[in-house]
XYZ file of C-alpha atoms in Angstrom:
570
model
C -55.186 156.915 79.038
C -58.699 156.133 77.208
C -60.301 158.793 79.387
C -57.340 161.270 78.149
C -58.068 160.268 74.704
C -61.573 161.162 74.833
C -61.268 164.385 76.466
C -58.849 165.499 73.972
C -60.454 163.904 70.856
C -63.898 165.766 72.063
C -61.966 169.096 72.112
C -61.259 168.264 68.916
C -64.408 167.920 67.871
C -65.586 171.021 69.422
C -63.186 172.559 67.761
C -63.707 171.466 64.392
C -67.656 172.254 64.773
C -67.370 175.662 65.869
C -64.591 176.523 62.921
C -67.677 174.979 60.402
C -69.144 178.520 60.394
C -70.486 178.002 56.643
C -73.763 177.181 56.395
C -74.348 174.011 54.128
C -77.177 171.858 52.701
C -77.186 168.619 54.241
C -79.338 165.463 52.647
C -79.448 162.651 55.033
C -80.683 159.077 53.555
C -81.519 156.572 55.891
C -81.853 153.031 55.876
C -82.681 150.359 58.578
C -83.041 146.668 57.668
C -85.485 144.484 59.204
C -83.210 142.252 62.075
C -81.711 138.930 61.072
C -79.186 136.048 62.344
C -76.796 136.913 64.656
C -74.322 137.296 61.990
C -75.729 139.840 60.290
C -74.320 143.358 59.973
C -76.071 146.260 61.231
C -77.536 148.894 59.741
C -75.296 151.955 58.291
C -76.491 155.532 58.199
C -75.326 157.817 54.779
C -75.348 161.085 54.302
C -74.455 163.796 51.918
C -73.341 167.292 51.954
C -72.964 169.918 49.322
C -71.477 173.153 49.963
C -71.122 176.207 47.565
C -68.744 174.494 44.578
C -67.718 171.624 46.356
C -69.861 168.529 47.056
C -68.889 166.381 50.303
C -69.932 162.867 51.039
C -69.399 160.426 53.980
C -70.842 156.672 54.584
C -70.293 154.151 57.162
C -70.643 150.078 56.018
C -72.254 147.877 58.918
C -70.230 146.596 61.451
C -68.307 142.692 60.226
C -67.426 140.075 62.559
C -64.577 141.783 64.167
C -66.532 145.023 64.822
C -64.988 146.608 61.977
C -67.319 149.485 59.739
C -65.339 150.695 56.272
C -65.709 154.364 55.938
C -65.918 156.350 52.733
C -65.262 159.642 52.592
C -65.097 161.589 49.225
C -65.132 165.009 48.012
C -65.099 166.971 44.420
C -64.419 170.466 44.034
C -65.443 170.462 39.892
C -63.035 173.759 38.685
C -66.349 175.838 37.861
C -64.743 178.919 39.316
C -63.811 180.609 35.835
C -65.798 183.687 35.955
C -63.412 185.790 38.444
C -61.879 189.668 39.021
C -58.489 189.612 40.276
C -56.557 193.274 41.503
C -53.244 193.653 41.811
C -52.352 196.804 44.107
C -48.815 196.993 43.982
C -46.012 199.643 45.657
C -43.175 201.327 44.558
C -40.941 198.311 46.295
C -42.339 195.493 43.868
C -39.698 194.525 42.011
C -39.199 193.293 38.396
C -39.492 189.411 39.374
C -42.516 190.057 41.214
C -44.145 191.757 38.141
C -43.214 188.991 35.938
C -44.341 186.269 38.210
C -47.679 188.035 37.777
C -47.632 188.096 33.937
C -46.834 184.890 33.972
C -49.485 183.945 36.217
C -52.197 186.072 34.223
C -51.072 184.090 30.907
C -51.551 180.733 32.268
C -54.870 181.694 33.711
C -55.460 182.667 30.371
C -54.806 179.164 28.890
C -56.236 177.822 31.285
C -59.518 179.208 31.768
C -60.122 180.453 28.057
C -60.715 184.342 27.479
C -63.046 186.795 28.643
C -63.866 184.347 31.781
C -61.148 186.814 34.196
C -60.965 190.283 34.807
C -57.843 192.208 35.811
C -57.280 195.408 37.370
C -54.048 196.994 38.146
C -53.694 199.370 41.111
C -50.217 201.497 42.303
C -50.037 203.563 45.012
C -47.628 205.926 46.757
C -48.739 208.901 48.687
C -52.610 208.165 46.950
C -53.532 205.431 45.001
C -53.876 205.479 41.035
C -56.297 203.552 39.098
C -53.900 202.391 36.884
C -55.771 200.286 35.085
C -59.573 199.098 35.109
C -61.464 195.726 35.626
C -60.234 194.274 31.695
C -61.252 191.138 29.724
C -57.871 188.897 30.146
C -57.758 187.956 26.811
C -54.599 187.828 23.855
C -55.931 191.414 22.736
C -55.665 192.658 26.045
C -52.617 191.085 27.793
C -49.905 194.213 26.524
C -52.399 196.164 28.193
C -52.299 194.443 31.358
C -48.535 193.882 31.345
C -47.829 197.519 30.894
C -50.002 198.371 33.863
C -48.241 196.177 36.145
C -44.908 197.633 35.231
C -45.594 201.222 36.505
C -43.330 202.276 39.270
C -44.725 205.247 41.539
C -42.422 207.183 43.627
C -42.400 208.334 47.159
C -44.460 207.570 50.152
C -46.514 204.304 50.773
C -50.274 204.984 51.971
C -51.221 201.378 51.975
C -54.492 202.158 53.024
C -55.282 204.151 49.697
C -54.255 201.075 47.769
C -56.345 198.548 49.671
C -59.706 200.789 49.550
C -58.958 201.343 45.445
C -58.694 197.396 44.877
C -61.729 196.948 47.416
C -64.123 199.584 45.820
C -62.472 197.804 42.000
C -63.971 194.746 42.942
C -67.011 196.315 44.651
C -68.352 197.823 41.577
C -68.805 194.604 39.459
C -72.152 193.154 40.453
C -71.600 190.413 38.008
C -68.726 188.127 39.761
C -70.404 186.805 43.410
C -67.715 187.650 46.213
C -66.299 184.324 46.475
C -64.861 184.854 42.732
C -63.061 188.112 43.868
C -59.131 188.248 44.320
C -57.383 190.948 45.978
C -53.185 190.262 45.810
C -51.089 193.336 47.509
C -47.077 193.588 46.901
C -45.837 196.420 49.689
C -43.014 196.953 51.709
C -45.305 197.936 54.645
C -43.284 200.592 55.811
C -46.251 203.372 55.519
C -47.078 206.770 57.509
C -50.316 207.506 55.547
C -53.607 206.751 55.236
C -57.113 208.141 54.172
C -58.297 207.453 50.251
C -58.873 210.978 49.336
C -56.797 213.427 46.935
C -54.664 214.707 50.015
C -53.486 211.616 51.957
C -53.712 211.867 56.329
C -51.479 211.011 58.897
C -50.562 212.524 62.486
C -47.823 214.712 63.225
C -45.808 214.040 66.513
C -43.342 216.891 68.144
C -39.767 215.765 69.030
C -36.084 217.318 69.375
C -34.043 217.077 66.847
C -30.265 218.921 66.493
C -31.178 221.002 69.243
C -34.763 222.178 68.482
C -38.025 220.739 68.282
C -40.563 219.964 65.003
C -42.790 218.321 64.153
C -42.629 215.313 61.842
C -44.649 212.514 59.788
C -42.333 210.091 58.302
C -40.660 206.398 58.180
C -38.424 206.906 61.411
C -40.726 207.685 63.954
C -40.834 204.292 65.274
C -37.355 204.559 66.701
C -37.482 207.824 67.707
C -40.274 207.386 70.048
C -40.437 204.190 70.707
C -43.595 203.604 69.677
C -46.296 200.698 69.371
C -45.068 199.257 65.822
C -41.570 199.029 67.524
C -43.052 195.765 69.278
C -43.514 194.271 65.540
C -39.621 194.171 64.785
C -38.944 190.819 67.041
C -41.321 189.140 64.896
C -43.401 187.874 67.611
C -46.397 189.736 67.425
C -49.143 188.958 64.926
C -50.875 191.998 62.684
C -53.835 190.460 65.049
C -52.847 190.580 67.840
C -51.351 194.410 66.900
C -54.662 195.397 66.446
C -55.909 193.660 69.532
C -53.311 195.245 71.609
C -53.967 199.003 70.290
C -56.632 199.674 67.289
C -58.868 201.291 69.640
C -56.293 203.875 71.322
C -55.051 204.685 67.580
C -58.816 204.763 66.563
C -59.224 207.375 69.139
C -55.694 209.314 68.128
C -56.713 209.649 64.683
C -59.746 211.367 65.311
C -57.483 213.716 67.515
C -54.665 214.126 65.818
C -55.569 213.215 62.227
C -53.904 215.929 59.949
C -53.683 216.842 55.901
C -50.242 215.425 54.973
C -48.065 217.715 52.836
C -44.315 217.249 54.134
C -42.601 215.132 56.181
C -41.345 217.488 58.985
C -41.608 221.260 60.000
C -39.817 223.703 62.035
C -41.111 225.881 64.889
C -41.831 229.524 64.196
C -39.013 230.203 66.528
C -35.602 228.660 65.914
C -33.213 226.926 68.698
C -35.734 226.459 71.325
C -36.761 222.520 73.040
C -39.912 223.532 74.761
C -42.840 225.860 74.300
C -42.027 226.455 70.486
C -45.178 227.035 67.802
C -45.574 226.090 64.479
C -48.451 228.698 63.346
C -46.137 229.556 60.597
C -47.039 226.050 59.131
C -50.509 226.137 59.416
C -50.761 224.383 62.831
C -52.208 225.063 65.597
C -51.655 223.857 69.233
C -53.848 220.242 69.084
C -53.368 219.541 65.352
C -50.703 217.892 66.671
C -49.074 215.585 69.283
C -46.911 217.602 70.912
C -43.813 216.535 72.093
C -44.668 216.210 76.204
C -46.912 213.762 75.809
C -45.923 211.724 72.447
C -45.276 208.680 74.448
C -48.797 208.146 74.862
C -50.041 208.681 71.810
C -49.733 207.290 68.791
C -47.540 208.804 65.614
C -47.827 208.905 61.857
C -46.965 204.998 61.789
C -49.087 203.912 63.573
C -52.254 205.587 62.094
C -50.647 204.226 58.847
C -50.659 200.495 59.710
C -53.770 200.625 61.675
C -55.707 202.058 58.640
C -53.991 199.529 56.329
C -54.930 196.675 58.653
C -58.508 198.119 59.207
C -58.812 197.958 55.081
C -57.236 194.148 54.797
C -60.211 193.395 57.612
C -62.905 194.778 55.766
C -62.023 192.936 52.805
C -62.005 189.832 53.877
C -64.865 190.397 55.810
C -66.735 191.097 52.259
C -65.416 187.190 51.719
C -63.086 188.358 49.025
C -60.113 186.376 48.789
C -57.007 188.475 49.730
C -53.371 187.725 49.126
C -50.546 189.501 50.920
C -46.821 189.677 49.936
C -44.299 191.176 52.296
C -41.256 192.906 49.907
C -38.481 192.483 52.445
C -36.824 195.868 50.606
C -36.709 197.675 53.910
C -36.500 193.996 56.231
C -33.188 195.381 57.982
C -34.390 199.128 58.501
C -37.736 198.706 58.954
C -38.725 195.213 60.317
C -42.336 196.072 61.545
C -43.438 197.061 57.588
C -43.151 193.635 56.662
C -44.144 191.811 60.248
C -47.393 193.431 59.666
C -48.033 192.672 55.974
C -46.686 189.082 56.509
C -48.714 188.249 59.330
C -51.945 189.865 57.892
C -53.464 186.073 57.352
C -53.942 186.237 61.245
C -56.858 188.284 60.528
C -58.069 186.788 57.328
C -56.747 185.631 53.952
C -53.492 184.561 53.169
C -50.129 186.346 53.523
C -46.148 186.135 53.664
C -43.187 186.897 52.208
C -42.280 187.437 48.554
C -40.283 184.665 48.251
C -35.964 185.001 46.870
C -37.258 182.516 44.073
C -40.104 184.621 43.096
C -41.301 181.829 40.615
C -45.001 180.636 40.900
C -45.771 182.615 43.781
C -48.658 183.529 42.429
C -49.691 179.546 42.237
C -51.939 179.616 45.509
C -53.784 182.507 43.749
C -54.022 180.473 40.042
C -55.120 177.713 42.280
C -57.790 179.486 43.760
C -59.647 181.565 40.748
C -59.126 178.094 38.694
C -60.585 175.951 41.475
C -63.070 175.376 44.317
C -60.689 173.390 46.010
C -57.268 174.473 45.656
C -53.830 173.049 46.446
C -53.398 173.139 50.865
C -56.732 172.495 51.514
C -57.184 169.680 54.528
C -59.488 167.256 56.086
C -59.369 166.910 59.562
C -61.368 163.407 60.812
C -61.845 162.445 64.616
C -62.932 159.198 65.451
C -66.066 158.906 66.896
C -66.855 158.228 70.760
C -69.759 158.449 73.457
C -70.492 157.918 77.446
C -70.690 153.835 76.053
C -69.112 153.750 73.312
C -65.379 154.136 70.938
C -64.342 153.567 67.377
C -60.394 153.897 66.962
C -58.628 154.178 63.403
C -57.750 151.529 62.463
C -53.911 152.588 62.072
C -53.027 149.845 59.108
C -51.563 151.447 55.680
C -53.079 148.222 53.835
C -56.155 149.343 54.576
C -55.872 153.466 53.695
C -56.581 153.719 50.194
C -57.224 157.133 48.187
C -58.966 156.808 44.404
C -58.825 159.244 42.158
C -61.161 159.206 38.847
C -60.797 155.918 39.268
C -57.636 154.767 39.844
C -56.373 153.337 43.468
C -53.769 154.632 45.350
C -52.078 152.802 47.838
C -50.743 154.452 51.226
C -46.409 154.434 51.762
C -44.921 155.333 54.957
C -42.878 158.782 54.687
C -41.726 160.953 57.891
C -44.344 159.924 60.284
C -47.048 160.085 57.838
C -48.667 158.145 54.874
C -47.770 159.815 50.909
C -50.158 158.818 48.100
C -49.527 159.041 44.754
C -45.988 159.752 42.939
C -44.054 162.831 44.484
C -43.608 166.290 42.489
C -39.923 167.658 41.198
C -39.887 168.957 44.755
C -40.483 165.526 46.535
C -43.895 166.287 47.226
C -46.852 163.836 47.656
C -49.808 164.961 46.442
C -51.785 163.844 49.298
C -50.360 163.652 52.935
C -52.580 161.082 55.745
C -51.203 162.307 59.225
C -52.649 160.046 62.212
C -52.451 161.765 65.702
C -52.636 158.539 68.236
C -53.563 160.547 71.428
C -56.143 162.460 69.856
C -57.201 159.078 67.442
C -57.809 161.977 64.776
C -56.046 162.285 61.650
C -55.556 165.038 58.567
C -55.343 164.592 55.348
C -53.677 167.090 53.173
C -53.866 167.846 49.624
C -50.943 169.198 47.440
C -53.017 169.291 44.559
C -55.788 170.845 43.210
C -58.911 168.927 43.547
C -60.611 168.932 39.964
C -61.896 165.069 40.179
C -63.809 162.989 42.775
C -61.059 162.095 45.497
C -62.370 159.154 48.143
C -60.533 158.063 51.011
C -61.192 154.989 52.513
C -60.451 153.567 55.846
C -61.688 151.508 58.650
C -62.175 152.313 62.275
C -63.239 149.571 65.408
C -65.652 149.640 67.582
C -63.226 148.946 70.769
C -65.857 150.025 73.384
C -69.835 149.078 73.105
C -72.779 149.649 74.975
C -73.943 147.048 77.352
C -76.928 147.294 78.176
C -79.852 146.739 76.376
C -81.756 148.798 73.799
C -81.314 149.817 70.337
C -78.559 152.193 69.613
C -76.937 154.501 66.725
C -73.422 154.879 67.355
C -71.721 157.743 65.448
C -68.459 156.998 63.973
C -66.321 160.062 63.552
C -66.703 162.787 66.400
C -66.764 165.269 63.672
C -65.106 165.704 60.276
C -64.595 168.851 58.066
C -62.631 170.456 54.916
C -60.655 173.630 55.329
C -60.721 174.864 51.683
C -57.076 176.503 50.811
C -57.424 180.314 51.165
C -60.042 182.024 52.873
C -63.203 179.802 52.460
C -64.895 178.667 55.547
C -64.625 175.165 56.702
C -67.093 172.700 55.676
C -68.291 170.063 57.853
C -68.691 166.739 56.508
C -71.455 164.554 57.487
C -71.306 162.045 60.570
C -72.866 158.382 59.652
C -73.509 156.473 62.345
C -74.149 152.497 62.648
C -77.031 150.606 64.446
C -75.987 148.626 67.267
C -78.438 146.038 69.169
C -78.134 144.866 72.638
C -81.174 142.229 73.356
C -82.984 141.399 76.467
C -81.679 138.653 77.956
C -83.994 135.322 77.538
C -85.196 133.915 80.728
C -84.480 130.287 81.878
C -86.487 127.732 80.699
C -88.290 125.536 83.154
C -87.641 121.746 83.418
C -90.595 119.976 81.126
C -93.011 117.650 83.096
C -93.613 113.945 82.161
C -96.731 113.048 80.957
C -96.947 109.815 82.361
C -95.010 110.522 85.696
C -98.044 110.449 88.372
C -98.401 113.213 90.797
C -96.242 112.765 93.963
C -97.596 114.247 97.853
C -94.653 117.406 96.548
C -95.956 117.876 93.172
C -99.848 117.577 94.052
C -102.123 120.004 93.394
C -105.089 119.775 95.246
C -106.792 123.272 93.833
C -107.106 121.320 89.943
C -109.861 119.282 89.854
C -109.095 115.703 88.384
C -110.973 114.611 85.009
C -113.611 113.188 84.838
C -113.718 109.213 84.581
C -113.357 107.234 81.334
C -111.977 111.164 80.007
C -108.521 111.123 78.862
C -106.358 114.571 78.206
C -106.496 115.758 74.274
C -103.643 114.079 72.435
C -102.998 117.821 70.646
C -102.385 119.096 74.169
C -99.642 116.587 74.734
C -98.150 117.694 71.314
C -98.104 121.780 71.942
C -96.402 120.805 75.242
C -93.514 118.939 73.807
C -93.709 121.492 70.895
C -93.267 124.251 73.309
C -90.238 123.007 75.687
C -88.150 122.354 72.335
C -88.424 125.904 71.827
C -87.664 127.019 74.892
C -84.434 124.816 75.046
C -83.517 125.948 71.750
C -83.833 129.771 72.564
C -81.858 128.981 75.032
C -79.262 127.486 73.479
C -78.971 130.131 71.096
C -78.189 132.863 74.201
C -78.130 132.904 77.983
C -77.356 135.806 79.510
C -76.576 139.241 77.703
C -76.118 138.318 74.321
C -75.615 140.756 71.014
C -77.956 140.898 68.524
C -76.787 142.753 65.258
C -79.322 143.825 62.674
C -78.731 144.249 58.771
């Protein structure tokens, strides 16, 4: 079972490394003591981390009597983030609530964070995208403006791509706001069949019958008609990732085929009545500007190329480290399931994403939380005890010793569910921190429901169940690994791993039996290679004295530890 536990609480760790992609500064302070009694604790190793807004820190006390060390680990997140952009680019299927969620939202921020420290920019899109209103001062002179802007309504079409590469190029243009202070929040339906960003939006026409004679169309239905590759979005199953996994590159490639001005959803062959061979020159098209109808199972159709292009935007994005917030209308949910399974699902790839909510009231609180604060509300710690080929350290799984302080005040840990609450519990019954222990794993997280805008330190204690044997000096690292995942789309951050000194001494040799003085040599004890003294020449009196001095010692080293004993330093 111990060898299970360590195999799974390395993966863990692995895990938890690798995902620490951000590159941090680390400080390490160090500080041995010089050995003493028995008794004494060992050394502890301290170190400190400080990542971009955030400072991390994590120390290890010396081991106590029962092989105990008392870990510290604290973190601030300071709410310096002030100076931000935030874009909304919004669809014709936002509705009212949504809007006013967002004004209410933008005022608060504006409380909040005083004026002229947040930028706003509005963008709507249909068939193109409209600017509808530019990167603005949030401010009490300004917020009519901003309101009205939010309240347009376009009609017709949904080129989701258009909107996404207006908000991106928005935020692009202001040099003056680094990239981790930019927000990008989209409100769409998902149901789309365009894409490109220029005056004249793109998509791909497929052939099919219809009423007895073929065309050629560009709309919201071809998903059903054909069958296509969006159809396995409507079971909900499939991520926007693993979409794109599955078929970016073939609709890549049929874009670059296919890809065709946009001007009306479907038109009819030159010749009426007929279900093969028929032409469409009439319309401007020529055979290969479109897929015709005998091979449109292979190929992709207009909605495809639309939610490929809109995905391909959301990735770029977030690849700029923007932050980017999706909300899924559910408008079309019934007709058109694979509009919002994409949108939803677009945090698979980056950012953060869902539904818009039926109580539409402070869904826009993740975003507050994150243009107000370095650490925002759902950001976690995730802490693995430590282990080696000779050693383990196990939590010590005892809520009278889990403590979390806050700018100075304690708070003590109460069993809820499974998992320890601290703190008093929100309107909603919600802690505002959450310690889950995993036994198996001897890893725990720790969540927080709050924004973190003071020092926060958890302390704990973990047991050194397992220790070396044989002997040498050693450093034994407490926690496998430890690191913050930062709500939204920061990188994780890892924490620092102390470690402890741990001493195994030689063991002392035995101590031969001290010789009499005055007992006289026996035949057995003779030796014949010393040469007597000389006569009338007694030996020194000082030589008697170092020998007795000497075997006193020995005895009393001996005393102290025969065999393999422990020797902890300070």
């Amino acid at each position: 079972m111990k060898n299970e536990r360590k195999g799974l609480r390395a993966s863990l760790g692995q895990r938890a490394h690798s995902a620490a992609r951000k590159v941090v500064t680390c400080g390490i302070a160090v500080a041995t003591a010089a050995s003493m009694v028995l008794s004494a604790p060992v050394a502890a190793f301290a170190a400190t981390t400080t990542g971009s807004g955030i400072t991390l820190d994590k120390t290890a006390s010396g081991l106590d009597e029962n092989n105990e060390t008392k870990i510290q680990l604290s973190l601030n997140g300071a709410s310096e983030q002030t100076y931000s952009d935030v874009v909304f680019v919004l669809d014709k299927s936002t509705s009212v609530d949504v809007r006013e969620a967002a004004k209410a939202m933008l005022g608060e921020l504006k409380l909040r964070a005083g004026e002229n420290k947040i930028k706003v920019g509005v963008v709507v899109f249909n068939k193109t995208a409209s600017e509808q209103l530019g990167l603005t001062d949030l401010n009490d002179d300004t917020y009519a403006q901003i309101s009205a802007a939010l309240d347009a309504t376009p009609e017709g079409g949904t080129n989701i791509n258009a909107g996404l590469e207006a908000g991106r190029a928005m935020l692009d243009a202001d040099t003056s706001v680094a990239a981790s202070a930019k927000h990008l929040v989209l409100v769409t339906d998902g149901v789309t069949y365009l894409y490109g960003t220029g005056e004249t939006p793109q998509t791909i026409y497929t052939e099919s019958p219809s009423n007895g004679e073929e065309s050629i169309n560009a709309g919201n239905d071809m998903s059903g008609e054909l069958n296509s590759a969006v159809a396995e979005l409507n079971d909900g199953s499939m991520t926007a990732a693993a979409w794109l996994a599955a078929h970016g590159a073939g609709i890549a490639q049929d874009i670059e085929t296919y890809g065709h001005d946009y001007s009306a959803g479907q038109y009819r062959a030159d010749e009426l009545g007929h279900t093969t061979d028929s032409t469409y020159e009439n319309a401007g098209f020529e055979e290969g500007d479109y897929v015709s109808g005998e091979i449109a199972s292979e190929h992709a159709t207009a909605n495809e190329a639309g939610v490929y292009s809109a995905i391909a935007s959301w990735q770029g994005i977030v690849g700029q480290g923007y932050h980017a917030y999706a909300f899924a209308s559910p408008r079309y949910q019934s007709t058109y399931p694979w509009g919002s399974q994409f949108v939803s699902t677009l945090s698979s790839i980056g950012g953060t994403s869902g539904m818009v909510p039926a109580d539409t009231t402070g869904m826009f609180d993740a975003v507050k939380s994150d243009i107000l604060y370095s650490l925002g509300e759902g950001s976690v710690v995730t802490d693995v005890m430590g282990s080696g080929d000779n050693y383990d350290f196990d939590f010590v799984n005892d809520p009278s010793r889990i403590t979390i302080e806050v700018n100075g005040q304690v708070l003590t840990a109460q069993e809820q569910d499974g998992s320890y609450v601290f703190g008093n519990p929100d309107s909603d019954g919600v802690y505002p921190y959450v310690l889950t222990y995993d036994e198996q794993a001897d890893s725990f997280t720790l969540t927080f429901n709050v924004p973190v805008t003071d020092e926060v330190v958890l302390t704990y204690y973990a047991k050194l169940v397992e220790a070396p044997t044989d002997p040498g000096d050693y450093q034994l690292q407490t926690n496998e690994s430890a690191t913050l995942d930062p709500a939204g789309d920061e990188d994780p951050i890892a924490f620092p791993d102390p470690t402890v000194d741990y001493t195994v001494a030689e063991p002392e040799p035995e101590p031969e039996e001290p010789k009499d003085p005055e007992q006289k040599p026996t035949d057995d004890t003779k030796d014949d290679t010393k040469k007597k003294p000389s006569k009338g020449k007694l030996p020194q009196t000082g030589d008697v004295a170092l020998a007795v001095t000497a075997g006193v010692a020995v005895v009393g080293a001996a005393s102290a530890g025969a065999g393999v004993w422990f020797k902890r330093r300070k």
